[in-house]
CSV table of C-alpha atoms in Angstrom, one decimal:
chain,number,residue,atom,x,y,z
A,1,UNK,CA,-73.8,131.5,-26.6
A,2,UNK,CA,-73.7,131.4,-30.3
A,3,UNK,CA,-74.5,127.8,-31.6
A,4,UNK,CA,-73.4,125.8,-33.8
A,5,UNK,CA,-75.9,125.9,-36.5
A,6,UNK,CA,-79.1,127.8,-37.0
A,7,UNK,CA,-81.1,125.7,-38.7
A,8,UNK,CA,-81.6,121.7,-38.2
A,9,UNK,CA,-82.5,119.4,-41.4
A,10,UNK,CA,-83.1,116.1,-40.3
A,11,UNK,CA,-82.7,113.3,-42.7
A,12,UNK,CA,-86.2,111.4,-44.4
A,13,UNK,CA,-85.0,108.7,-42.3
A,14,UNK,CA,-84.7,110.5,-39.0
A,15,UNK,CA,-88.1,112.0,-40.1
A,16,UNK,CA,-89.5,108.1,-40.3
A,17,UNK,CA,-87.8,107.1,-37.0
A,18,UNK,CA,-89.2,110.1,-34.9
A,19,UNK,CA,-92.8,109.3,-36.3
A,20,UNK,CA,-92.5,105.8,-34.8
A,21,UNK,CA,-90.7,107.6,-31.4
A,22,UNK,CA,-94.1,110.1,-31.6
A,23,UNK,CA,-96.2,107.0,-31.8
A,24,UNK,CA,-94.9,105.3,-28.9
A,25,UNK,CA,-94.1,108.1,-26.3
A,26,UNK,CA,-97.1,110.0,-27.5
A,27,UNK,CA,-94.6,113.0,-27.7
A,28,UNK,CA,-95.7,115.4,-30.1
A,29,UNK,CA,-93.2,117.8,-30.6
A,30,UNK,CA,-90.2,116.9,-32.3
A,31,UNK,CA,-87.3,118.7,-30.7
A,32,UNK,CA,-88.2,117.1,-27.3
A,33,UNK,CA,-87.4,114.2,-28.7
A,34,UNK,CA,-84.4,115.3,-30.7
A,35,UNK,CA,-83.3,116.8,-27.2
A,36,UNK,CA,-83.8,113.0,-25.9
A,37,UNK,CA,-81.5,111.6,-28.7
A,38,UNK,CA,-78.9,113.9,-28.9
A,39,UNK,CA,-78.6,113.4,-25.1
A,40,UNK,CA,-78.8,109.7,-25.9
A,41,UNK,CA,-76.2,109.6,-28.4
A,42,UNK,CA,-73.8,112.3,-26.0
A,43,UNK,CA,-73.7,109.1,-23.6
A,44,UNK,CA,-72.5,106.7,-25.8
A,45,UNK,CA,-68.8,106.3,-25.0
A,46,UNK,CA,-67.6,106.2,-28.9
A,47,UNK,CA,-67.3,108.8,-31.8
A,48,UNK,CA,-70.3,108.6,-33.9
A,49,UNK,CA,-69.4,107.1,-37.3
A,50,UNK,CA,-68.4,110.4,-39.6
A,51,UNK,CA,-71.3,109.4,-42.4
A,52,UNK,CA,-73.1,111.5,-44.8
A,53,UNK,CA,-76.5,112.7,-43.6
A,54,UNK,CA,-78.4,113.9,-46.3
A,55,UNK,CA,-81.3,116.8,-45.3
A,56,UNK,CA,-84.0,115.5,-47.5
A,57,UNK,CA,-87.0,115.8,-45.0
A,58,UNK,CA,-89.2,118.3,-44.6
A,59,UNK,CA,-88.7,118.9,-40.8
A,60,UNK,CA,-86.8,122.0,-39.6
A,61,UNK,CA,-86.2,123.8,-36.7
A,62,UNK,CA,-83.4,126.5,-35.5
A,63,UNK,CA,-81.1,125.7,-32.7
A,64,UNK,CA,-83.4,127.8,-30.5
A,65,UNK,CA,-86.7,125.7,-30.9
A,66,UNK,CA,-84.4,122.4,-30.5
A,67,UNK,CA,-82.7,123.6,-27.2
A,68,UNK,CA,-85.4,125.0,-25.8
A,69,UNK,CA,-84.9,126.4,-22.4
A,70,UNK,CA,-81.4,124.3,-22.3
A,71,UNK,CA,-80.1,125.2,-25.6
A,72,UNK,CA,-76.6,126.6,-23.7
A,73,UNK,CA,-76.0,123.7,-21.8
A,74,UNK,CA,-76.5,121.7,-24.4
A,75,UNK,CA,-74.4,123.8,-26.8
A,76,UNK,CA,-71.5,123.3,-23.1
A,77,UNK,CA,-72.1,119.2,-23.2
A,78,UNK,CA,-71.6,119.1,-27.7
A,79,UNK,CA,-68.3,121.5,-26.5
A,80,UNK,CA,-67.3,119.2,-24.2
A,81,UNK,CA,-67.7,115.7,-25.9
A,82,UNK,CA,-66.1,117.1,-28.8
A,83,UNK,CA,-62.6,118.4,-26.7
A,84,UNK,CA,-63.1,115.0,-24.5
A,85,UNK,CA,-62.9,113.5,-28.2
A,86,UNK,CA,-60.2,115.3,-29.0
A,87,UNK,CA,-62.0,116.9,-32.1
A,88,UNK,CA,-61.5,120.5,-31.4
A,89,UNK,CA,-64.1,123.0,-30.8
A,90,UNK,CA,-64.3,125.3,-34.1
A,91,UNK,CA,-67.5,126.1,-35.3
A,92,UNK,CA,-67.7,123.6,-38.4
A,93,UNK,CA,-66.4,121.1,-35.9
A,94,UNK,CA,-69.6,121.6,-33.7
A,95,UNK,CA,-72.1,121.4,-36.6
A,96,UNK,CA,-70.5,118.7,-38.0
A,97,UNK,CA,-70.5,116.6,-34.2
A,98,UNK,CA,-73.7,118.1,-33.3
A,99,UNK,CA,-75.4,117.0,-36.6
A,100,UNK,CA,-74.1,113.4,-35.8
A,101,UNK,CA,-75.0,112.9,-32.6
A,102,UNK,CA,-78.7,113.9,-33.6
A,103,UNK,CA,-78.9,111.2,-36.1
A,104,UNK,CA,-77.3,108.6,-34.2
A,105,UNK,CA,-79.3,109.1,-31.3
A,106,UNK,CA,-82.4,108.8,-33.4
A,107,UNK,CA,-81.3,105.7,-34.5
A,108,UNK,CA,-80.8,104.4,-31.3
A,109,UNK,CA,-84.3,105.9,-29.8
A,110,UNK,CA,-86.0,104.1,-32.7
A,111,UNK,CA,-84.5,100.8,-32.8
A,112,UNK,CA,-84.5,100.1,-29.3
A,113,UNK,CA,-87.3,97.4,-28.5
A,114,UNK,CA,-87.6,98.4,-25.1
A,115,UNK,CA,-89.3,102.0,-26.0
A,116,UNK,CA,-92.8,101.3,-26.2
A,117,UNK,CA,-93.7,104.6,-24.1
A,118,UNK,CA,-92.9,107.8,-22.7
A,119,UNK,CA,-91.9,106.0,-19.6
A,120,UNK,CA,-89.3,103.8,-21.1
A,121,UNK,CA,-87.1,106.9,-22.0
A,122,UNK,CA,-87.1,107.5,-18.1
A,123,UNK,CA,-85.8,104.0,-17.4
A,124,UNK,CA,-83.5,104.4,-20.0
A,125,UNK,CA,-82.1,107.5,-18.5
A,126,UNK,CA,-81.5,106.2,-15.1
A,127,UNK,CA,-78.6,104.5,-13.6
A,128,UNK,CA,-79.5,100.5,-13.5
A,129,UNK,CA,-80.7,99.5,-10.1
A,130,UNK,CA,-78.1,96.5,-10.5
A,131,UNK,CA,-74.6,98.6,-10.7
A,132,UNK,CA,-73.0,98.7,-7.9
């Protein structure tokens, strides 16, 4: 599947909030942890806010290294939210959505007080014990 961009810039502030993320989960690698936002970010009910991101860091990766093994489904779930958005599906579209998402999720990773370690993106990730 072709994807929506080739390259990923993060912003000097996404850079600064994954460092923080790195220290915490002791997760090195910075598109697992990209993976883990964007993901984050997918499962917010509303649109992220359409706000300039500028690409002022120095960290870069292809859409390849940042999906990994799961780069197709997550290029399926970025086609989905955006047509369950009602956003269309064009290519510009995608980059534009996909480039969001990223940086909100970030944002959300980072300024969450209850990640102080790898296993807190776990709990995170699973259903509450308390819904019904």
């Amino acid at each position: 599947m072709e994807p929506p961009t080739n390259r990923i810039l993060l912003s000097q502030t996404a850079k600064d909030q994954l460092l923080k993320l790195r220290r915490f989960t002791k997760i090195d690698q910075w598109n697992i942890l990209c993976r883990w936002a964007f993901c984050r970010s997918l499962a917010e009910p509303s649109i992220p806010s359409p706000v300039p991101i500028p690409a002022d860091s120095n960290v870069e990766m292809t859409w390849r290294v940042f999906g990994g093994e799961m780069s197709d489904i997550l290029l399926l779930a970025l086609k989905q939210r955006c047509h369950n958005d009602g956003l269309g599906c064009d290519k510009e579209i995608l980059a534009t959505q996909f480039r969001l998402h990223l940086h909100r999720g970030i944002g959300y990773l980072a300024g969450d007080p209850n990640i102080k370690k790898i296993e807190d993106l776990i709990t995170i990730a699973l259903p509450s014990q308390n819904s019904p």
